[in-house]
PDB file of C-alpha atoms in Angstrom:
ATOM      1  CA  MET A  21      15.499 -25.643   1.415  1.00  0.00           C
ATOM      2  CA  ASN A  22      16.322 -23.573   4.894  1.00  0.00           C
ATOM      3  CA  ASN A  23      19.002 -21.536   4.810  1.00  0.00           C
ATOM      4  CA  PRO A  24      22.274 -22.149   7.164  1.00  0.00           C
ATOM      5  CA  PRO A  25      23.142 -20.837   9.832  1.00  0.00           C
ATOM      6  CA  LEU A  26      24.294 -17.550   9.002  1.00  0.00           C
ATOM      7  CA  SER A  27      28.449 -17.836  10.829  1.00  0.00           C
ATOM      8  CA  GLU A  28      29.497 -15.184  13.366  1.00  0.00           C
ATOM      9  CA  GLN A  29      31.968 -13.160  10.617  1.00  0.00           C
ATOM     10  CA  THR A  30      29.059 -13.336   8.044  1.00  0.00           C
ATOM     11  CA  ALA A  31      26.552 -11.925  10.395  1.00  0.00           C
ATOM     12  CA  GLN A  32      28.796  -9.106  11.625  1.00  0.00           C
ATOM     13  CA  GLN A  33      30.194  -8.595   8.421  1.00  0.00           C
ATOM     14  CA  LEU A  34      25.489  -8.144   7.211  1.00  0.00           C
ATOM     15  CA  ILE A  35      25.502  -5.823   9.983  1.00  0.00           C
ATOM     16  CA  ALA A  36      28.346  -3.316  10.187  1.00  0.00           C
ATOM     17  CA  ARG A  37      27.311  -4.077   5.957  1.00  0.00           C
ATOM     18  CA  ILE A  38      22.968  -3.406   6.900  1.00  0.00           C
ATOM     19  CA  ALA A  39      23.849  -1.402   9.500  1.00  0.00           C
ATOM     20  CA  ILE A  40      21.247  -3.555  11.443  1.00  0.00           C
ATOM     21  CA  PRO A  41      20.762  -0.271  14.726  1.00  0.00           C
ATOM     22  CA  PRO A  42      21.587  -1.158  18.525  1.00  0.00           C
ATOM     23  CA  ARG A  43      17.765  -2.909  21.089  1.00  0.00           C
ATOM     24  CA  PRO A  44      17.072   0.869  22.070  1.00  0.00           C
ATOM     25  CA  GLN A  45      18.600   2.478  26.301  1.00  0.00           C
ATOM     26  CA  ILE A  46      14.727   2.036  27.640  1.00  0.00           C
ATOM     27  CA  LEU A  47      14.228  -1.372  26.228  1.00  0.00           C
ATOM     28  CA  THR A  48      17.261  -3.329  27.882  1.00  0.00           C
ATOM     29  CA  GLU A  49      15.721  -0.989  30.705  1.00  0.00           C
ATOM     30  CA  ILE A  50      12.722  -2.847  30.815  1.00  0.00           C
ATOM     31  CA  PHE A  51      13.740  -6.303  29.449  1.00  0.00           C
ATOM     32  CA  SER A  52      16.109  -6.112  33.135  1.00  0.00           C
ATOM     33  CA  ALA A  53      13.758  -5.522  34.445  1.00  0.00           C
ATOM     34  CA  LEU A  54      11.779  -8.496  33.410  1.00  0.00           C
ATOM     35  CA  GLN A  55      14.232 -10.249  35.236  1.00  0.00           C
ATOM     36  CA  SER A  56      14.232  -9.348  38.294  1.00  0.00           C
ATOM     37  CA  ASP A  57      12.186 -11.315  41.459  1.00  0.00           C
ATOM     38  CA  ALA A  58      11.162  -7.738  41.811  1.00  0.00           C
ATOM     39  CA  PRO A  59      11.226  -5.164  39.028  1.00  0.00           C
ATOM     40  CA  ASP A  60      10.259  -1.256  40.312  1.00  0.00           C
ATOM     41  CA  LEU A  61       6.944  -1.474  38.070  1.00  0.00           C
ATOM     42  CA  ARG A  62       6.401   2.015  39.194  1.00  0.00           C
ATOM     43  CA  ALA A  63       9.905   3.640  38.188  1.00  0.00           C
ATOM     44  CA  LEU A  64       8.819   2.264  34.461  1.00  0.00           C
ATOM     45  CA  SER A  65       6.281   2.907  34.376  1.00  0.00           C
ATOM     46  CA  ARG A  66       7.736   7.365  34.723  1.00  0.00           C
ATOM     47  CA  LEU A  67      10.189   6.087  31.829  1.00  0.00           C
ATOM     48  CA  VAL A  68       7.953   4.359  29.881  1.00  0.00           C
ATOM     49  CA  ALA A  69       5.758   7.929  30.376  1.00  0.00           C
ATOM     50  CA  SER A  70       8.657  10.500  29.787  1.00  0.00           C
ATOM     51  CA  ASP A  71       8.058   9.732  25.792  1.00  0.00           C
ATOM     52  CA  VAL A  72       4.583  11.633  25.585  1.00  0.00           C
ATOM     53  CA  ALA A  73       4.661   9.530  22.133  1.00  0.00           C
ATOM     54  CA  LEU A  74       5.482   6.118  22.935  1.00  0.00           C
ATOM     55  CA  SER A  75       3.514   6.589  25.647  1.00  0.00           C
ATOM     56  CA  ALA A  76       0.738   7.633  23.740  1.00  0.00           C
ATOM     57  CA  ALA A  77       0.949   4.746  21.297  1.00  0.00           C
ATOM     58  CA  VAL A  78       0.150   2.728  24.243  1.00  0.00           C
ATOM     59  CA  LEU A  79      -2.476   3.284  25.328  1.00  0.00           C
ATOM     60  CA  LYS A  80      -4.164   4.167  22.112  1.00  0.00           C
ATOM     61  CA  THR A  81      -2.820  -0.384  21.657  1.00  0.00           C
ATOM     62  CA  VAL A  82      -4.542  -0.687  24.798  1.00  0.00           C
ATOM     63  CA  ASN A  83      -8.083   0.986  24.120  1.00  0.00           C
ATOM     64  CA  SER A  84      -7.528  -0.668  21.379  1.00  0.00           C
ATOM     65  CA  PRO A  85     -11.489  -3.679  20.526  1.00  0.00           C
ATOM     66  CA  PHE A  86      -8.080  -6.441  20.906  1.00  0.00           C
ATOM     67  CA  TYR A  87      -8.084  -6.222  24.681  1.00  0.00           C
ATOM     68  CA  GLY A  88     -11.835  -5.663  25.270  1.00  0.00           C
ATOM     69  CA  LEU A  89     -11.186  -3.601  29.044  1.00  0.00           C
ATOM     70  CA  ARG A  90     -14.080  -2.416  30.024  1.00  0.00           C
ATOM     71  CA  ARG A  91     -12.814   1.355  31.252  1.00  0.00           C
ATOM     72  CA  LYS A  92     -10.980   3.056  28.467  1.00  0.00           C
ATOM     73  CA  VAL A  93      -7.601   3.218  30.391  1.00  0.00           C
ATOM     74  CA  GLU A  94      -6.140   6.389  30.578  1.00  0.00           C
ATOM     75  CA  SER A  95      -2.036   6.685  32.143  1.00  0.00           C
ATOM     76  CA  ILE A  96       0.725   3.871  31.894  1.00  0.00           C
ATOM     77  CA  ASP A  97       0.623   3.298  35.288  1.00  0.00           C
ATOM     78  CA  GLN A  98      -2.892   2.266  34.420  1.00  0.00           C
ATOM     79  CA  ALA A  99      -2.087   0.061  31.314  1.00  0.00           C
ATOM     80  CA  VAL A 100       0.746  -2.256  34.155  1.00  0.00           C
ATOM     81  CA  GLY A 101      -1.409  -2.341  36.401  1.00  0.00           C
ATOM     82  CA  VAL A 102      -4.163  -4.438  34.170  1.00  0.00           C
ATOM     83  CA  LEU A 103      -2.055  -5.585  31.627  1.00  0.00           C
ATOM     84  CA  GLY A 104       0.878  -6.459  33.685  1.00  0.00           C
ATOM     85  CA  LEU A 105       4.474  -5.676  32.518  1.00  0.00           C
ATOM     86  CA  ASP A 106       4.789  -8.243  30.348  1.00  0.00           C
ATOM     87  CA  ASN A 107       1.880  -6.806  27.383  1.00  0.00           C
ATOM     88  CA  ILE A 108       4.218  -3.967  28.244  1.00  0.00           C
ATOM     89  CA  ALA A 109       6.859  -4.519  27.351  1.00  0.00           C
ATOM     90  CA  THR A 110       5.771  -5.826  24.367  1.00  0.00           C
ATOM     91  CA  LEU A 111       3.871  -2.664  22.833  1.00  0.00           C
ATOM     92  CA  VAL A 112       7.509  -0.960  24.099  1.00  0.00           C
ATOM     93  CA  THR A 113       9.012  -2.712  22.016  1.00  0.00           C
ATOM     94  CA  GLY A 114       6.209  -2.926  19.255  1.00  0.00           C
ATOM     95  CA  PHE A 115       7.051   1.074  19.095  1.00  0.00           C
ATOM     96  CA  MET A 116      10.334   1.423  19.439  1.00  0.00           C
ATOM     97  CA  VAL A 117      10.464  -1.061  16.810  1.00  0.00           C
ATOM     98  CA  ARG A 118       9.032   1.596  14.031  1.00  0.00           C
ATOM     99  CA  ASN A 119      10.294   4.654  15.543  1.00  0.00           C
ATOM    100  CA  THR A 120      13.941   2.754  15.315  1.00  0.00           C
ATOM    101  CA  LEU A 121      13.468   2.060  11.415  1.00  0.00           C
ATOM    102  CA  ALA A 122      10.791   4.680  10.838  1.00  0.00           C
ATOM    103  CA  THR A 123      10.994   6.875   7.366  1.00  0.00           C
ATOM    104  CA  PRO A 124       7.972   8.005   5.316  1.00  0.00           C
ATOM    105  CA  LYS A 125       8.242   5.209   2.034  1.00  0.00           C
ATOM    106  CA  LEU A 126       7.397   1.978   4.728  1.00  0.00           C
ATOM    107  CA  GLU A 127       3.821   4.176   6.211  1.00  0.00           C
ATOM    108  CA  ARG A 128       1.552   1.341   4.868  1.00  0.00           C
ATOM    109  CA  PHE A 129       3.868  -1.017   6.048  1.00  0.00           C
ATOM    110  CA  TRP A 130       4.268  -0.352   8.920  1.00  0.00           C
ATOM    111  CA  ASP A 131       0.411   0.293   9.737  1.00  0.00           C
ATOM    112  CA  SER A 132       0.048  -4.108   7.958  1.00  0.00           C
ATOM    113  CA  SER A 133       2.238  -5.175  10.639  1.00  0.00           C
ATOM    114  CA  ALA A 134       0.177  -3.412  13.052  1.00  0.00           C
ATOM    115  CA  ARG A 135      -2.067  -5.194  12.280  1.00  0.00           C
ATOM    116  CA  ILE A 136      -0.680  -8.559  11.745  1.00  0.00           C
ATOM    117  CA  ALA A 137      -0.342  -8.317  14.817  1.00  0.00           C
ATOM    118  CA  LEU A 138      -1.957  -7.731  16.314  1.00  0.00           C
ATOM    119  CA  LEU A 139      -3.776 -10.071  14.826  1.00  0.00           C
ATOM    120  CA  SER A 140      -1.969 -13.037  15.959  1.00  0.00           C
ATOM    121  CA  ALA A 141      -2.154 -12.583  19.397  1.00  0.00           C
ATOM    122  CA  ALA A 142      -5.796 -12.138  18.390  1.00  0.00           C
ATOM    123  CA  ILE A 143      -5.185 -16.411  17.020  1.00  0.00           C
ATOM    124  CA  ALA A 144      -2.305 -17.134  19.455  1.00  0.00           C
ATOM    125  CA  LYS A 145      -5.289 -16.131  22.386  1.00  0.00           C
ATOM    126  CA  GLN A 146      -8.188 -18.629  19.891  1.00  0.00           C
ATOM    127  CA  LEU A 147      -6.128 -20.999  19.129  1.00  0.00           C
ATOM    128  CA  LYS A 148      -4.049 -21.820  22.606  1.00  0.00           C
ATOM    129  CA  ASN A 149      -0.928 -22.689  20.633  1.00  0.00           C
ATOM    130  CA  LEU A 150       1.490 -19.439  21.716  1.00  0.00           C
ATOM    131  CA  SER A 151       1.992 -16.631  24.429  1.00  0.00           C
ATOM    132  CA  PRO A 152      -0.455 -14.278  22.469  1.00  0.00           C
ATOM    133  CA  ASN A 153       3.020 -11.483  23.724  1.00  0.00           C
ATOM    134  CA  LEU A 154       5.649 -13.683  21.495  1.00  0.00           C
ATOM    135  CA  ALA A 155       2.806 -13.826  18.493  1.00  0.00           C
ATOM    136  CA  TYR A 156       2.911 -10.086  18.349  1.00  0.00           C
ATOM    137  CA  LEU A 157       5.944  -9.458  18.409  1.00  0.00           C
ATOM    138  CA  PHE A 158       7.066 -12.004  15.768  1.00  0.00           C
ATOM    139  CA  GLY A 159       4.352 -10.407  13.662  1.00  0.00           C
ATOM    140  CA  LEU A 160       5.937  -6.951  14.154  1.00  0.00           C
ATOM    141  CA  PHE A 161       9.293  -8.495  13.668  1.00  0.00           C
ATOM    142  CA  ARG A 162       9.004 -11.018  11.505  1.00  0.00           C
ATOM    143  CA  ASP A 163       9.730  -8.560   8.281  1.00  0.00           C
ATOM    144  CA  CYS A 164      11.694  -6.164   9.910  1.00  0.00           C
ATOM    145  CA  GLY A 165      14.864  -6.320   8.182  1.00  0.00           C
ATOM    146  CA  ILE A 166      13.125  -5.084   5.094  1.00  0.00           C
ATOM    147  CA  PRO A 167      13.264  -1.392   5.919  1.00  0.00           C
ATOM    148  CA  LEU A 168      16.605  -1.881   6.386  1.00  0.00           C
ATOM    149  CA  MET A 169      16.724  -2.805   3.122  1.00  0.00           C
ATOM    150  CA  ALA A 170      15.813  -0.324   1.843  1.00  0.00           C
ATOM    151  CA  ALA A 171      17.576   2.830   3.411  1.00  0.00           C
ATOM    152  CA  ARG A 172      20.486   0.010   2.368  1.00  0.00           C
ATOM    153  CA  PHE A 173      19.263  -0.405  -1.185  1.00  0.00           C
ATOM    154  CA  PRO A 174      18.340   2.825  -3.129  1.00  0.00           C
ATOM    155  CA  ASP A 175      16.252   0.295  -5.574  1.00  0.00           C
ATOM    156  CA  TYR A 176      15.019  -2.579  -3.127  1.00  0.00           C
ATOM    157  CA  LEU A 177      11.681  -0.350  -3.645  1.00  0.00           C
ATOM    158  CA  GLU A 178      11.118  -2.167  -7.084  1.00  0.00           C
ATOM    159  CA  THR A 179      13.161  -5.698  -5.743  1.00  0.00           C
ATOM    160  CA  LEU A 180       9.940  -5.898  -3.050  1.00  0.00           C
ATOM    161  CA  ARG A 181       7.832  -5.224  -5.960  1.00  0.00           C
ATOM    162  CA  ALA A 182       8.808  -7.639  -7.644  1.00  0.00           C
ATOM    163  CA  ALA A 183       9.228 -10.105  -4.876  1.00  0.00           C
ATOM    164  CA  ASN A 184       5.705  -9.608  -4.555  1.00  0.00           C
ATOM    165  CA  ALA A 185       4.066 -10.488  -7.330  1.00  0.00           C
ATOM    166  CA  GLU A 186       5.940 -13.868  -7.428  1.00  0.00           C
ATOM    167  CA  PHE A 187       4.234 -16.103  -7.158  1.00  0.00           C
ATOM    168  CA  GLN A 188       6.212 -19.537  -7.692  1.00  0.00           C
ATOM    169  CA  ARG A 189       9.478 -19.121  -5.833  1.00  0.00           C
ATOM    170  CA  PRO A 190      10.131 -18.003  -2.834  1.00  0.00           C
ATOM    171  CA  PHE A 191      10.926 -14.583  -1.547  1.00  0.00           C
ATOM    172  CA  THR A 192      13.521 -14.401  -0.675  1.00  0.00           C
ATOM    173  CA  ALA A 193      14.814 -15.709  -3.660  1.00  0.00           C
ATOM    174  CA  VAL A 194      14.554 -12.820  -5.529  1.00  0.00           C
ATOM    175  CA  GLU A 195      16.012  -9.940  -3.147  1.00  0.00           C
ATOM    176  CA  GLU A 196      18.673 -12.935  -2.841  1.00  0.00           C
ATOM    177  CA  GLU A 197      19.437 -12.387  -6.750  1.00  0.00           C
ATOM    178  CA  ARG A 198      19.820  -8.375  -6.766  1.00  0.00           C
ATOM    179  CA  HIS A 199      21.544  -8.293  -3.173  1.00  0.00           C
ATOM    180  CA  GLN A 200      22.871 -11.439  -2.437  1.00  0.00           C
ATOM    181  CA  THR A 201      20.723 -11.278   0.896  1.00  0.00           C
ATOM    182  CA  SER A 202      18.010 -11.172   1.845  1.00  0.00           C
ATOM    183  CA  HIS A 203      15.413  -9.247   4.328  1.00  0.00           C
ATOM    184  CA  ALA A 204      14.685 -12.700   6.257  1.00  0.00           C
ATOM    185  CA  ILE A 205      18.091 -12.652   7.439  1.00  0.00           C
ATOM    186  CA  VAL A 206      18.668  -8.590   7.772  1.00  0.00           C
ATOM    187  CA  GLY A 207      15.067  -9.565  10.632  1.00  0.00           C
ATOM    188  CA  SER A 208      16.708 -12.205  12.393  1.00  0.00           C
ATOM    189  CA  LEU A 209      20.125 -10.846  13.010  1.00  0.00           C
ATOM    190  CA  LEU A 210      17.981  -7.400  13.857  1.00  0.00           C
ATOM    191  CA  ALA A 211      15.874  -9.722  16.624  1.00  0.00           C
ATOM    192  CA  LYS A 212      18.798 -10.957  17.950  1.00  0.00           C
ATOM    193  CA  ASN A 213      20.737  -8.371  18.278  1.00  0.00           C
ATOM    194  CA  TRP A 214      17.339  -6.418  20.132  1.00  0.00           C
ATOM    195  CA  GLY A 215      17.029  -9.434  23.026  1.00  0.00           C
ATOM    196  CA  LEU A 216      14.919 -10.973  21.342  1.00  0.00           C
ATOM    197  CA  PRO A 217      13.550 -15.250  21.355  1.00  0.00           C
ATOM    198  CA  GLU A 218      15.627 -17.647  19.714  1.00  0.00           C
ATOM    199  CA  PRO A 219      12.649 -18.868  18.356  1.00  0.00           C
ATOM    200  CA  ILE A 220      10.712 -15.441  16.847  1.00  0.00           C
ATOM    201  CA  CYS A 221      14.776 -14.955  15.334  1.00  0.00           C
ATOM    202  CA  GLU A 222      14.520 -19.089  13.651  1.00  0.00           C
ATOM    203  CA  ALA A 223      11.033 -18.141  12.701  1.00  0.00           C
ATOM    204  CA  ILE A 224      11.851 -14.479  10.842  1.00  0.00           C
ATOM    205  CA  ALA A 225      15.358 -16.471   9.139  1.00  0.00           C
ATOM    206  CA  HIS A 226      13.034 -18.499   8.164  1.00  0.00           C
ATOM    207  CA  HIS A 227       9.419 -17.982   6.862  1.00  0.00           C
ATOM    208  CA  HIS A 228      10.116 -17.961   3.733  1.00  0.00           C
ATOM    209  CA  GLU A 229      11.036 -20.641   3.031  1.00  0.00           C
ATOM    210  CA  LEU A 230       8.661 -22.564   1.353  1.00  0.00           C
ATOM    211  CA  ASP A 231       9.434 -26.036   2.073  1.00  0.00           C
ATOM    212  CA  CYS A 232       9.431 -24.698   5.973  1.00  0.00           C
ATOM    213  CA  PHE A 233       6.422 -26.959   7.330  1.00  0.00           C
ATOM    214  CA  ALA A 234       8.074 -29.895   6.634  1.00  0.00           C
ATOM    215  CA  SER A 235      11.770 -28.985   8.026  1.00  0.00           C
ATOM    216  CA  GLU A 236      12.273 -31.305  10.348  1.00  0.00           C
ATOM    217  CA  SER A 237      15.115 -28.613  12.278  1.00  0.00           C
ATOM    218  CA  LEU A 238      13.216 -26.511  13.346  1.00  0.00           C
ATOM    219  CA  SER A 239      11.396 -25.214  16.476  1.00  0.00           C
ATOM    220  CA  ASN A 240       7.630 -26.525  16.628  1.00  0.00           C
ATOM    221  CA  MET A 241       7.459 -22.977  18.392  1.00  0.00           C
ATOM    222  CA  ALA A 242       9.243 -21.682  15.485  1.00  0.00           C
ATOM    223  CA  LEU A 243       6.469 -23.231  13.128  1.00  0.00           C
ATOM    224  CA  ASN A 244       3.459 -21.824  15.700  1.00  0.00           C
ATOM    225  CA  LEU A 245       4.314 -18.328  15.272  1.00  0.00           C
ATOM    226  CA  ILE A 246       4.834 -18.362  11.330  1.00  0.00           C
ATOM    227  CA  ALA A 247       1.601 -20.124  10.858  1.00  0.00           C
ATOM    228  CA  THR A 248      -0.426 -17.698  13.364  1.00  0.00           C
ATOM    229  CA  ALA A 249       1.122 -14.980  11.126  1.00  0.00           C
ATOM    230  CA  LEU A 250      -0.315 -16.563   7.796  1.00  0.00           C
ATOM    231  CA  ILE A 251      -3.240 -17.109   8.748  1.00  0.00           C
ATOM    232  CA  ALA A 252      -3.133 -12.856   9.994  1.00  0.00           C
ATOM    233  CA  GLU A 253      -1.691 -12.015   7.488  1.00  0.00           C
ATOM    234  CA  GLN A 254      -3.773 -13.272   5.324  1.00  0.00           C
ATOM    235  CA  ILE A 255      -7.211 -11.964   7.656  1.00  0.00           C
ATOM    236  CA  ASP A 256      -5.710  -8.478   6.867  1.00  0.00           C
ATOM    237  CA  TYR A 257      -5.621  -9.381   3.198  1.00  0.00           C
ATOM    238  CA  ARG A 258      -9.341  -9.862   3.004  1.00  0.00           C
ATOM    239  CA  ALA A 259     -10.074  -7.446   5.548  1.00  0.00           C
ATOM    240  CA  MET A 260      -8.596  -4.382   4.156  1.00  0.00           C
ATOM    241  CA  ARG A 261      -9.896  -6.542   0.727  1.00  0.00           C
ATOM    242  CA  LEU A 262      -6.156  -6.819  -1.047  1.00  0.00           C
ATOM    243  CA  THR A 263      -5.637  -8.297  -4.646  1.00  0.00           C
ATOM    244  CA  GLU A 264      -3.480 -12.230  -4.843  1.00  0.00           C
ATOM    245  CA  ASN A 265      -1.963 -12.721  -1.858  1.00  0.00           C
ATOM    246  CA  TYR A 266       1.297 -14.770  -2.838  1.00  0.00           C
ATOM    247  CA  GLU A 267       2.611 -16.683   0.110  1.00  0.00           C
ATOM    248  CA  TRP A 268      -0.257 -16.950   1.118  1.00  0.00           C
ATOM    249  CA  GLU A 269      -0.992 -19.618  -1.821  1.00  0.00           C
ATOM    250  CA  LYS A 270       2.318 -20.548  -1.872  1.00  0.00           C
ATOM    251  CA  LEU A 271       2.148 -21.481   2.537  1.00  0.00           C
ATOM    252  CA  GLY A 272      -1.455 -21.060   4.003  1.00  0.00           C
ATOM    253  CA  ASN A 273      -2.820 -25.192   3.121  1.00  0.00           C
ATOM    254  CA  ALA A 274       0.767 -26.252   4.668  1.00  0.00           C
ATOM    255  CA  ALA A 275      -0.110 -23.959   7.862  1.00  0.00           C
ATOM    256  CA  LEU A 276      -3.747 -24.763   8.406  1.00  0.00           C
ATOM    257  CA  GLU A 277      -2.696 -28.218   8.420  1.00  0.00           C
ATOM    258  CA  PHE A 278       0.708 -27.447  10.960  1.00  0.00           C
ATOM    259  CA  LEU A 279      -1.603 -26.011  13.121  1.00  0.00           C
ATOM    260  CA  LEU A 280      -5.179 -29.293  12.428  1.00  0.00           C
ATOM    261  CA  LEU A 281      -7.196 -25.887  11.263  1.00  0.00           C
ATOM    262  CA  SER A 282     -10.133 -27.359   8.662  1.00  0.00           C
ATOM    263  CA  GLU A 283     -11.769 -24.615   6.367  1.00  0.00           C
ATOM    264  CA  GLU A 284     -14.675 -25.254   7.688  1.00  0.00           C
ATOM    265  CA  GLU A 285     -12.465 -23.375  11.455  1.00  0.00           C
ATOM    266  CA  TYR A 286     -10.198 -21.334   9.290  1.00  0.00           C
ATOM    267  CA  ASN A 287     -13.514 -19.433   7.782  1.00  0.00           C
ATOM    268  CA  ALA A 288     -14.448 -19.313  11.517  1.00  0.00           C
ATOM    269  CA  LEU A 289     -11.831 -18.016  12.785  1.00  0.00           C
ATOM    270  CA  CYS A 290     -11.427 -15.940   9.549  1.00  0.00           C
ATOM    271  CA  ASP A 291     -15.237 -13.824  10.127  1.00  0.00           C
ATOM    272  CA  ASP A 292     -14.890 -13.330  14.196  1.00  0.00           C
ATOM    273  CA  LEU A 293     -11.367 -11.523  13.711  1.00  0.00           C
ATOM    274  CA  ILE A 294     -12.495  -9.408  10.634  1.00  0.00           C
ATOM    275  CA  ALA A 295     -15.746  -7.846  12.787  1.00  0.00           C
ATOM    276  CA  LEU A 296     -12.599  -7.664  15.582  1.00  0.00           C
ATOM    277  CA  LEU A 297     -10.380  -6.236  13.287  1.00  0.00           C
ATOM    278  CA  ASP A 298     -13.387  -3.584  11.710  1.00  0.00           C
ATOM    279  CA  PRO A 299     -16.883  -4.380  13.117  1.00  0.00           C
ATOM    280  CA  SER A 300     -17.332  -2.644   9.042  1.00  0.00           C
ATOM    281  CA  ASN A 301     -16.023  -5.397   7.389  1.00  0.00           C
ATOM    282  CA  ALA A 302     -18.268  -8.088   7.851  1.00  0.00           C
ATOM    283  CA  ASP A 303     -19.723 -10.690   6.245  1.00  0.00           C
ATOM    284  CA  THR A 304     -22.847  -9.469   7.149  1.00  0.00           C
TER     285      THR A 304
END
């Protein structure tokens, strides 16, 4: 069953209770520039370049195999020129969410989120069902409530293990039993506070619901985001040679049906993107 929308009062109580961080100033400036008829790209390049760690992260991603650039990009000015403001804004948003919510206990979580985001963008590009930028942002923000829950509840990592091991009920049912809220609700609030597009906020709130693809209330865009990220996550599991992915067991077939992907098409997509993620993992 779909979660009912939060009332404003409940949302504000959760924001106060979970300590949801505000949108970083650099994102406010970039998002404002996106609304301008004539954004000052050089000023924004200087803004990004002024943060050494941010610049390094953006350049590392831009030069990854996912972008397939023929020449290495060596400066933020070049990155903006090659990719454009929308893509740079997406990459900066990804860095800022990881930096803002960083915790030493969840480094593997962030590494996985980054891979799923890149895979989601690559899938969207191949299937042409979504903007790759939108798919990338959802891949990063889909589970961003997890570090916030971990910071708020001392026993949350135990909850996380129990939820990951749950093979019948929704992942979020375990969280709600223990903490009276879930990372899906908390994550959707963070996304709204940061001004992310509504389909991303909607998809975050509902991505663990077992009947989401049968829902008449969720937008087609939100369902495309959920389905694309599910495939990206399963490809990541296969590439990393991990054990059972119970979320795929619960929702994978419905996601493939929604995207009208046959088993053969899905397997071909997996092979292509596993090779893209790490050529050494490709099937021979």
